[in-house]
Amino acid sequence: MAKSRVDYTKVDANYMSHRQLKRGAAGWILLAGLGVAYVISGDFSGWNLGLAQGGWGGLLIAFVLMGVMYTCMVFGLAELSSTLPTAGAGYGFARRALGPLGGFATGMAVLIEYAVAPAAIATFIGGYIEALGLFGLTNSWPVYLVTYALFIGIHLRGVGEALKLMFVITAVAVLALVATVVGLVPKFDAANLFDIVPSNAAGASSFLPMGIAGVLAALVYGIWFFLAIEGVPLAAEETADPKRDMPRGIIAAMALLLVFGALMLVLVPGAAGAEAMSTSDNPLPEALRIAYGGNTLLADFVNYAGLAGLVASFFSIVYAYSRQLFALSRAGYLPRWLSLTTKWRTPYMALIVPGTIGFLLAAFTRDGGLLINIAVFGATVSYVLLNLSHIVLRRREPDLPRGYRTPGGAFTTGVALFLAVVAVIATFVVDVLAASITAGIFVAALAYFWFYSRHHLVASAPEEEFAQIDQAESEIR
């Protein structure tokens, strides 16, 4: 991506003092917990909608392909986050490798993903609460409002407190997944995986009831098993030792997510049937109720604890969108007032503004599947740019000090890059209107950068300092 010329604007001497995050709040264990928390809601709801797109076989292939993509990308991110540890994360990596336009494009793609994903999760939280018959709700918008208000409020109080609470909530969610596995293993029947009637599509069979095209459509939901783990590096400026802790945390989280995702994919439809699970808003407790012929204490426990999984992801992705927006606005790519922080060193406007947008999206659409596709579009675009950034930096700056080196180097992230391009195409296959509208918003953001913000950047922002150092070193060479 071409390196566009930028201009820096003068800021007050106290500019950065009003835009500081709390240092040393997280070690590698909390980072691993953060990585699992980002994603764990994907095990409780959303992935199962892929059964309607590609059947169990199509979703299985999608899970394997996207598992490979994420694993390869995580190795690359482990290296990048140990090399350029800033709150900008993906934007900062791409800024160094691809220039300001590439950095902004990556940051905006990540921001679209993280602003919309909590809205999708909020709709699933509403579905789980309605399944329990709580509060007599027939419309879940009050649940969305309370969810946003409560957890944004906790984040405003401080990152250390927020991450520790998130870790506890995630532990409860993991316990619910373990309980689901224990409850469904005795009821597993492989025939249930293939109970969707094959269509007339090319290549259709009991294994691929929607044919070859169903595999491509299922990729979006294969991504939902892992979506947002790439947000771990956003905690770099609040980490005790990012060069050591970032690689440990993100790789450990990815390993756990692969195991849990595979177990849910096999056991939930294997016990309750792929057809029944393909439209469920609360697949884990519903699978237990179908498997045992009615309600049980275990199903109720998983239903309640499943809320913890959804809350954990909601809670942690709110953290992620605030840090990405904070970094972009601190550097002047977006309005600078969005990066102001409180006395607890939390970016309050970067928490509140996307939260308001997300609540409105959830309340007006009430369509988790639609919101998933929007979030995945942003994610896949960012994955293309993130993997490209790793490859470029490996080739252009081989001697850059790195706290961790990706096994396989550029070949590993090259595999992830190819699969990410395929995943971008898949978002248009599933919902061309949603993908097109999101692409339009993305292009509008790029126009804002090109005509305005690139002429008003802040030189003292860490990501810009990295880039200026790189430029100075290039001129010396």
Coordinates of C-alpha atoms in Angstrom, one line a residue:
M1 CA 0.0 0.0 0.0
A2 CA 1.4 3.4 -1.0
K3 CA 2.9 5.6 1.8
S4 CA 0.9 8.8 1.6
R5 CA 2.4 12.1 2.7
V6 CA 1.3 13.3 6.1
D7 CA 1.5 16.6 8.0
Y8 CA 1.9 16.9 11.7
T9 CA 0.0 19.6 13.7
K10 CA 1.3 21.3 16.9
V11 CA -0.4 20.2 20.1
D12 CA -0.3 21.6 23.7
A13 CA 2.6 20.5 25.9
N14 CA 0.1 18.7 28.1
Y15 CA -1.5 16.8 25.2
M16 CA -0.1 13.4 26.1
S17 CA -0.5 13.8 29.8
H18 CA -4.3 13.8 29.2
R19 CA -4.0 10.7 27.1
Q20 CA -2.2 8.2 29.3
L21 CA -3.1 4.5 30.0
K22 CA -2.2 2.6 33.2
R23 CA 1.1 0.8 32.9
G24 CA 1.8 -2.7 34.2
A25 CA -1.8 -3.7 34.8
A26 CA -1.6 -7.1 33.1
G27 CA 0.8 -10.1 33.0
W28 CA 0.7 -13.0 30.5
I29 CA -1.9 -14.9 32.4
L30 CA -4.4 -12.0 32.4
L31 CA -3.5 -11.5 28.7
A32 CA -4.3 -15.2 28.0
G33 CA -7.6 -14.7 29.9
L34 CA -8.3 -11.6 27.8
G35 CA -7.7 -13.5 24.6
V36 CA -10.1 -16.3 25.7
A37 CA -12.6 -13.7 26.9
Y38 CA -12.6 -11.9 23.6
V39 CA -13.7 -15.1 21.8
I40 CA -15.5 -17.4 24.2
S41 CA -19.0 -16.1 23.4
G42 CA -18.4 -17.6 19.9
D43 CA -18.6 -21.1 21.6
F44 CA -22.0 -20.3 23.2
S45 CA -23.8 -18.8 20.2
G46 CA -23.4 -17.6 16.6
W47 CA -21.2 -20.4 15.2
N48 CA -24.2 -22.7 14.9
L49 CA -25.8 -20.5 12.3
G50 CA -23.1 -21.8 10.0
L51 CA -24.9 -25.1 10.0
A52 CA -27.7 -23.5 8.0
Q53 CA -25.2 -22.2 5.5
G54 CA -23.0 -25.3 4.9
G55 CA -24.3 -28.2 7.0
W56 CA -22.0 -29.8 9.5
G57 CA -19.5 -30.9 6.9
G58 CA -19.3 -27.4 5.5
L59 CA -18.9 -25.8 8.9
L60 CA -16.2 -28.4 9.8
I61 CA -14.2 -27.5 6.8
A62 CA -14.7 -23.8 7.6
F63 CA -13.6 -24.4 11.2
V64 CA -10.4 -26.1 10.0
L65 CA -9.5 -23.5 7.4
M66 CA -10.2 -20.6 9.8
G67 CA -8.4 -22.4 12.6
V68 CA -5.3 -22.6 10.4
M69 CA -5.7 -18.9 9.4
Y70 CA -5.9 -17.7 13.0
T71 CA -3.2 -19.9 14.3
C72 CA -0.8 -18.7 11.6
M73 CA -1.9 -15.1 12.2
V74 CA -1.5 -15.4 16.0
F75 CA 2.1 -16.4 15.5
G76 CA 2.7 -13.3 13.4
L77 CA 0.9 -11.1 15.9
A78 CA 3.0 -12.6 18.7
E79 CA 6.1 -11.3 16.9
L80 CA 4.6 -7.9 15.9
S81 CA 3.3 -7.2 19.4
S82 CA 6.7 -8.0 21.0
T83 CA 8.4 -5.7 18.5
L84 CA 6.1 -2.7 18.4
P85 CA 4.2 -2.7 21.8
T86 CA 1.7 0.1 21.6
A87 CA -2.1 0.5 22.3
G88 CA -2.5 0.9 18.5
A89 CA -1.6 -2.7 17.9
G90 CA -2.8 -3.6 14.4
Y91 CA -2.9 0.1 13.4
G92 CA 0.6 0.5 14.8
F93 CA 2.0 -2.6 13.0
A94 CA 0.5 -1.6 9.7
R95 CA 1.6 2.1 10.2
R96 CA 5.2 0.9 10.4
A97 CA 5.0 -1.5 7.5
L98 CA 2.5 0.0 5.1
G99 CA 2.6 3.7 5.9
P100 CA -0.1 6.0 7.3
L101 CA -2.8 5.0 4.8
G102 CA -2.2 1.3 5.5
G103 CA -2.2 2.0 9.2
F104 CA -5.4 3.9 9.2
A105 CA -7.1 1.3 7.0
T106 CA -6.1 -1.5 9.4
G107 CA -7.2 0.5 12.4
M108 CA -10.6 1.3 10.9
A109 CA -11.2 -2.3 9.9
V110 CA -10.4 -3.4 13.4
L111 CA -12.6 -0.6 14.8
I112 CA -15.6 -1.7 12.7
E113 CA -15.2 -5.3 13.9
Y114 CA -14.9 -4.3 17.6
A115 CA -17.7 -1.7 17.5
V116 CA -20.2 -4.1 15.9
A117 CA -19.2 -7.5 17.6
P118 CA -20.5 -6.4 21.0
A119 CA -23.9 -5.5 19.4
A120 CA -24.1 -9.0 18.0
I121 CA -23.2 -10.5 21.4
A122 CA -25.8 -8.3 23.1
T123 CA -28.5 -9.9 20.9
F124 CA -27.3 -13.3 22.0
I125 CA -27.3 -12.3 25.7
G126 CA -31.0 -11.2 25.1
G127 CA -31.7 -14.7 23.6
Y128 CA -30.2 -16.5 26.5
I129 CA -32.2 -14.4 29.0
E130 CA -35.4 -14.9 27.0
A131 CA -34.7 -18.7 27.0
L132 CA -34.6 -18.5 30.8
G133 CA -37.9 -16.6 30.9
L134 CA -36.4 -13.9 33.1
F135 CA -38.2 -10.6 33.6
G136 CA -41.0 -11.6 31.2
L137 CA -39.2 -9.9 28.3
T138 CA -40.6 -10.1 24.8
N139 CA -38.2 -7.5 23.4
S140 CA -34.6 -7.5 24.5
W141 CA -33.7 -3.9 24.0
P142 CA -33.7 -3.2 27.8
V143 CA -31.1 -6.0 28.1
Y144 CA -28.9 -4.4 25.5
L145 CA -29.1 -1.1 27.4
V146 CA -28.3 -2.5 30.8
T147 CA -25.5 -4.6 29.3
Y148 CA -23.8 -1.6 27.7
A149 CA -24.3 0.8 30.6
L150 CA -23.1 -1.6 33.2
F151 CA -20.0 -2.9 31.6
I152 CA -18.9 0.4 30.1
G153 CA -19.3 1.8 33.6
I154 CA -17.0 -0.9 35.0
H155 CA -14.4 -0.1 32.3
L156 CA -14.5 3.6 33.2
R157 CA -13.4 2.7 36.7
G158 CA -10.0 1.3 35.7
V159 CA -8.3 -1.3 33.5
G160 CA -6.8 -3.4 36.3
E161 CA -10.2 -3.9 38.0
A162 CA -11.9 -4.5 34.7
L163 CA -9.4 -7.2 33.6
K164 CA -9.5 -9.0 36.9
L165 CA -13.3 -9.1 36.9
M166 CA -13.2 -10.3 33.2
F167 CA -10.9 -13.1 34.2
V168 CA -13.3 -14.4 36.9
I169 CA -16.3 -14.2 34.4
T170 CA -14.3 -16.1 31.8
A171 CA -13.4 -18.8 34.3
V172 CA -17.2 -19.3 34.9
A173 CA -17.8 -19.5 31.2
V174 CA -15.0 -22.1 30.8
L175 CA -16.6 -24.2 33.5
A176 CA -19.9 -24.0 31.6
L177 CA -18.2 -25.4 28.5
V178 CA -16.6 -28.2 30.5
A179 CA -20.1 -29.0 31.9
T180 CA -21.6 -29.0 28.4
V181 CA -18.9 -31.5 27.2
V182 CA -19.5 -33.8 30.2
G183 CA -23.3 -33.7 29.6
L184 CA -23.3 -34.2 25.9
V185 CA -20.6 -36.9 25.5
P186 CA -22.9 -39.7 26.6
K187 CA -25.6 -38.5 24.2
F188 CA -23.4 -38.2 21.1
D189 CA -24.6 -39.9 17.9
A190 CA -22.6 -39.3 14.7
A191 CA -25.8 -39.6 12.7
N192 CA -27.1 -36.4 14.2
L193 CA -24.4 -34.5 12.5
F194 CA -25.8 -35.3 9.0
D195 CA -29.6 -34.9 9.5
I196 CA -29.9 -31.8 7.3
V197 CA -31.5 -32.8 4.0
P198 CA -29.2 -32.2 1.0
S199 CA -30.2 -29.5 -1.4
N200 CA -29.9 -29.5 -5.2
A201 CA -26.7 -27.5 -5.1
A202 CA -23.6 -28.7 -6.9
G203 CA -21.7 -31.2 -4.9
A204 CA -24.5 -31.6 -2.3
S205 CA -24.4 -34.7 -0.1
S206 CA -25.2 -35.7 3.5
F207 CA -21.8 -34.3 4.5
L208 CA -22.2 -31.1 2.4
P209 CA -25.9 -30.6 2.2
M210 CA -25.5 -27.1 0.6
G211 CA -22.7 -28.3 -1.7
I212 CA -19.3 -26.7 -2.3
A213 CA -20.7 -23.2 -2.1
G214 CA -21.9 -23.9 1.4
V215 CA -18.3 -24.2 2.6
L216 CA -17.6 -20.7 1.4
A217 CA -20.7 -19.4 3.1
A218 CA -19.8 -21.2 6.3
L219 CA -16.4 -19.5 6.6
V220 CA -18.0 -16.4 8.2
Y221 CA -19.3 -18.6 11.1
G222 CA -16.0 -20.6 11.3
I223 CA -14.4 -17.2 12.0
W224 CA -16.9 -16.6 14.8
F225 CA -15.1 -19.4 16.8
F226 CA -12.0 -17.2 16.9
L227 CA -13.1 -13.6 16.1
A228 CA -11.3 -10.9 18.1
I229 CA -8.3 -12.8 19.5
E230 CA -6.2 -10.5 17.5
G231 CA -7.2 -7.8 20.0
V232 CA -4.8 -9.1 22.7
P233 CA -1.9 -6.8 21.5
L234 CA -4.2 -3.7 22.2
A235 CA -3.2 -4.2 25.9
A236 CA 0.5 -3.7 25.1
E237 CA 0.8 -0.3 26.8
E238 CA -0.9 -1.7 29.9
T239 CA 1.3 -4.8 30.1
A240 CA 4.1 -5.3 32.5
D241 CA 6.6 -6.9 30.0
P242 CA 5.1 -6.9 26.5
K243 CA 8.1 -8.4 24.8
R244 CA 7.7 -11.6 26.9
D245 CA 4.1 -11.5 28.0
M246 CA 2.4 -10.8 24.7
P247 CA 3.6 -13.9 22.8
R248 CA 2.8 -16.2 25.8
G249 CA -0.6 -14.7 26.4
I250 CA -2.0 -14.7 22.8
I251 CA -0.6 -18.2 21.9
A252 CA -1.9 -19.8 25.1
A253 CA -5.4 -18.3 24.4
M254 CA -5.4 -19.6 20.8
A255 CA -4.6 -23.1 22.0
L256 CA -7.5 -23.1 24.4
L257 CA -9.9 -21.7 21.8
L258 CA -9.0 -24.4 19.3
V259 CA -9.8 -27.1 21.8
F260 CA -13.1 -25.7 23.0
G261 CA -14.3 -24.8 19.4
A262 CA -13.7 -28.3 18.2
L263 CA -15.6 -29.8 21.1
M264 CA -18.6 -27.6 20.6
L265 CA -18.7 -28.2 16.9
V266 CA -18.7 -31.9 17.3
L267 CA -20.8 -32.5 20.5
V268 CA -23.6 -29.9 20.3
P269 CA -25.0 -31.0 16.9
G270 CA -23.9 -34.5 17.5
A271 CA -26.2 -34.8 20.5
A272 CA -29.1 -32.6 19.4
G273 CA -28.9 -32.7 15.6
A274 CA -27.5 -30.2 13.1
E275 CA -30.9 -29.2 11.8
A276 CA -32.2 -28.2 15.3
M277 CA -29.0 -26.3 16.2
S278 CA -28.8 -24.4 12.9
T279 CA -31.4 -21.8 14.0
S280 CA -30.9 -21.8 17.8
D281 CA -30.2 -18.5 19.7
N282 CA -28.9 -20.6 22.7
P283 CA -27.5 -23.8 21.3
L284 CA -25.7 -25.2 24.3
P285 CA -28.5 -25.3 26.8
E286 CA -31.0 -26.2 24.0
A287 CA -28.8 -29.1 23.0
L288 CA -28.8 -30.4 26.6
R289 CA -32.6 -30.1 26.8
I290 CA -33.1 -31.9 23.5
A291 CA -30.5 -34.6 24.4
Y292 CA -32.2 -35.3 27.8
G293 CA -35.8 -34.9 26.6
G294 CA -36.6 -31.8 28.7
N295 CA -35.2 -29.4 31.2
T296 CA -32.5 -30.4 33.6
L297 CA -30.4 -28.8 36.3
L298 CA -27.4 -29.1 34.0
A299 CA -29.2 -27.3 31.2
D300 CA -30.2 -24.5 33.5
F301 CA -26.6 -24.2 34.8
V302 CA -25.2 -24.0 31.3
N303 CA -27.9 -21.4 30.4
Y304 CA -27.0 -19.2 33.3
A305 CA -23.2 -19.8 33.0
G306 CA -23.5 -19.3 29.3
L307 CA -24.5 -15.8 30.0
A308 CA -21.0 -15.4 31.6
G309 CA -19.4 -16.5 28.3
L310 CA -21.4 -13.9 26.4
V311 CA -20.7 -11.3 29.0
A312 CA -17.0 -12.1 29.0
S313 CA -16.7 -11.5 25.3
F314 CA -18.9 -8.4 25.4
F315 CA -16.9 -7.0 28.3
S316 CA -13.5 -7.6 26.8
I317 CA -14.3 -6.4 23.2
V318 CA -15.6 -3.2 24.7
Y319 CA -12.1 -2.9 26.2
A320 CA -10.6 -3.6 22.7
Y321 CA -12.7 -1.1 20.7
S322 CA -11.9 1.6 23.3
R323 CA -8.1 1.1 23.0
Q324 CA -8.2 1.0 19.2
L325 CA -10.2 4.2 19.0
F326 CA -8.0 5.8 21.7
A327 CA -4.9 5.1 19.7
L328 CA -6.3 6.3 16.4
S329 CA -7.7 9.5 17.9
R330 CA -4.6 10.2 20.0
A331 CA -2.5 10.2 16.8
G332 CA -5.0 12.5 15.1
Y333 CA -6.4 10.0 12.6
L334 CA -9.8 10.5 14.2
P335 CA -11.0 13.5 16.2
R336 CA -8.6 14.0 19.1
W337 CA -11.2 14.5 21.8
L338 CA -12.0 10.8 21.5
S339 CA -8.7 10.0 23.2
L340 CA -9.2 11.9 26.5
T341 CA -8.7 9.8 29.6
T342 CA -10.1 10.0 33.1
K343 CA -8.2 10.3 36.4
W344 CA -8.2 6.4 36.4
R345 CA -6.5 6.6 33.0
T346 CA -9.3 5.1 31.0
P347 CA -10.4 6.6 27.7
Y348 CA -14.0 7.5 28.5
M349 CA -15.1 9.0 25.2
A350 CA -13.6 6.0 23.3
L351 CA -15.7 3.8 25.6
I352 CA -19.0 5.7 25.4
V353 CA -19.2 6.7 21.7
P354 CA -18.9 3.3 20.1
G355 CA -21.0 1.8 22.9
T356 CA -23.8 4.2 22.0
I357 CA -23.6 3.2 18.3
G358 CA -23.5 -0.5 19.2
F359 CA -26.5 -0.3 21.4
L360 CA -28.5 1.4 18.6
L361 CA -27.4 -1.2 16.1
A362 CA -28.5 -4.0 18.5
A363 CA -31.8 -2.4 19.4
F364 CA -32.9 -1.5 15.8
T365 CA -31.7 -4.7 14.0
R366 CA -32.1 -7.3 16.7
D367 CA -30.3 -9.6 14.2
G368 CA -27.2 -11.3 15.5
G369 CA -26.5 -13.0 12.2
L370 CA -26.5 -9.7 10.3
L371 CA -24.2 -8.1 12.9
I372 CA -21.9 -11.0 12.8
N373 CA -21.4 -10.6 9.0
I374 CA -20.7 -6.8 9.5
A375 CA -18.1 -7.5 12.2
V376 CA -16.5 -10.3 10.2
F377 CA -16.1 -8.1 7.1
G378 CA -14.1 -5.6 9.2
A379 CA -12.1 -8.4 10.8
T380 CA -11.2 -10.1 7.5
V381 CA -10.1 -6.9 5.9
S382 CA -7.8 -6.2 8.9
Y383 CA -6.4 -9.8 8.7
V384 CA -5.3 -9.2 5.1
L385 CA -3.5 -6.0 6.2
L386 CA -2.1 -7.5 9.4
N387 CA -0.6 -10.5 7.7
L388 CA 0.8 -8.3 4.9
S389 CA 2.4 -6.1 7.5
H390 CA 4.2 -9.0 9.1
I391 CA 5.5 -10.1 5.7
V392 CA 6.7 -6.6 4.8
L393 CA 8.5 -6.0 8.1
R394 CA 10.2 -9.4 7.9
R395 CA 11.6 -8.6 4.4
R396 CA 12.2 -4.8 4.8
E397 CA 13.5 -4.8 8.4
P398 CA 15.0 -8.2 9.1
D399 CA 17.3 -6.8 11.8
L400 CA 14.5 -5.1 13.8
P401 CA 14.8 -6.2 17.5
R402 CA 12.1 -8.8 18.1
G403 CA 11.1 -10.4 21.4
Y404 CA 9.6 -13.4 19.6
R405 CA 10.0 -14.8 16.0
T406 CA 7.2 -16.4 14.1
P407 CA 7.8 -20.1 13.3
G408 CA 8.1 -20.4 9.6
G409 CA 8.5 -16.6 9.2
A410 CA 6.7 -14.9 6.3
F411 CA 5.5 -18.3 4.9
T412 CA 3.3 -18.8 8.0
T413 CA 1.7 -15.4 7.7
G414 CA 1.5 -15.9 3.9
V415 CA -0.8 -18.9 4.5
A416 CA -2.9 -16.7 6.8
L417 CA -3.0 -13.9 4.2
F418 CA -4.3 -16.2 1.5
L419 CA -7.1 -17.6 3.7
A420 CA -8.0 -14.0 4.9
V421 CA -8.5 -13.0 1.3
V422 CA -10.9 -16.0 0.8
A423 CA -12.7 -15.0 4.0
V424 CA -13.3 -11.4 2.7
I425 CA -14.9 -12.9 -0.4
A426 CA -17.0 -15.2 1.8
T427 CA -18.7 -12.2 3.6
F428 CA -20.2 -11.1 0.3
V429 CA -21.5 -14.7 -0.4
V430 CA -23.4 -14.8 2.9
D431 CA -24.9 -11.3 2.8
V432 CA -23.9 -9.1 -0.1
L433 CA -26.0 -6.1 1.1
A434 CA -24.4 -6.0 4.6
A435 CA -20.9 -6.5 3.3
S436 CA -21.4 -3.8 0.7
I437 CA -22.8 -1.3 3.2
T438 CA -19.9 -2.0 5.5
A439 CA -17.4 -1.6 2.7
G440 CA -19.0 1.8 1.9
I441 CA -18.5 2.9 5.5
F442 CA -14.9 1.8 5.3
V443 CA -14.3 3.7 2.0
A444 CA -15.9 6.8 3.6
A445 CA -13.5 6.6 6.5
L446 CA -10.5 6.3 4.1
A447 CA -11.8 9.5 2.3
Y448 CA -11.9 11.3 5.7
F449 CA -8.2 10.3 6.2
W450 CA -7.2 11.3 2.7
F451 CA -8.8 14.7 2.6
Y452 CA -8.5 15.7 6.3
S453 CA -6.9 13.8 9.0
R454 CA -3.6 13.0 7.3
H455 CA -2.9 16.7 7.4
H456 CA -3.5 16.9 11.2
L457 CA -1.6 14.0 12.8
V458 CA 0.2 14.2 16.1
A459 CA 3.9 13.5 16.0
S460 CA 4.2 12.6 19.7
A461 CA 1.8 9.6 19.5
P462 CA 3.8 6.4 20.1
E463 CA 2.8 4.8 16.8
E464 CA 3.9 7.9 14.9
E465 CA 7.2 8.1 16.8
F466 CA 7.9 4.5 15.7
A467 CA 7.3 5.5 12.1
Q468 CA 9.5 8.6 12.4
I469 CA 12.4 6.6 13.8
D470 CA 12.0 4.2 10.9
Q471 CA 12.1 7.0 8.4
A472 CA 15.1 8.6 10.1
E473 CA 17.0 5.3 10.0
S474 CA 16.1 4.8 6.4
E475 CA 17.5 8.2 5.5
I476 CA 20.8 7.4 7.3
R477 CA 21.1 4.1 5.5

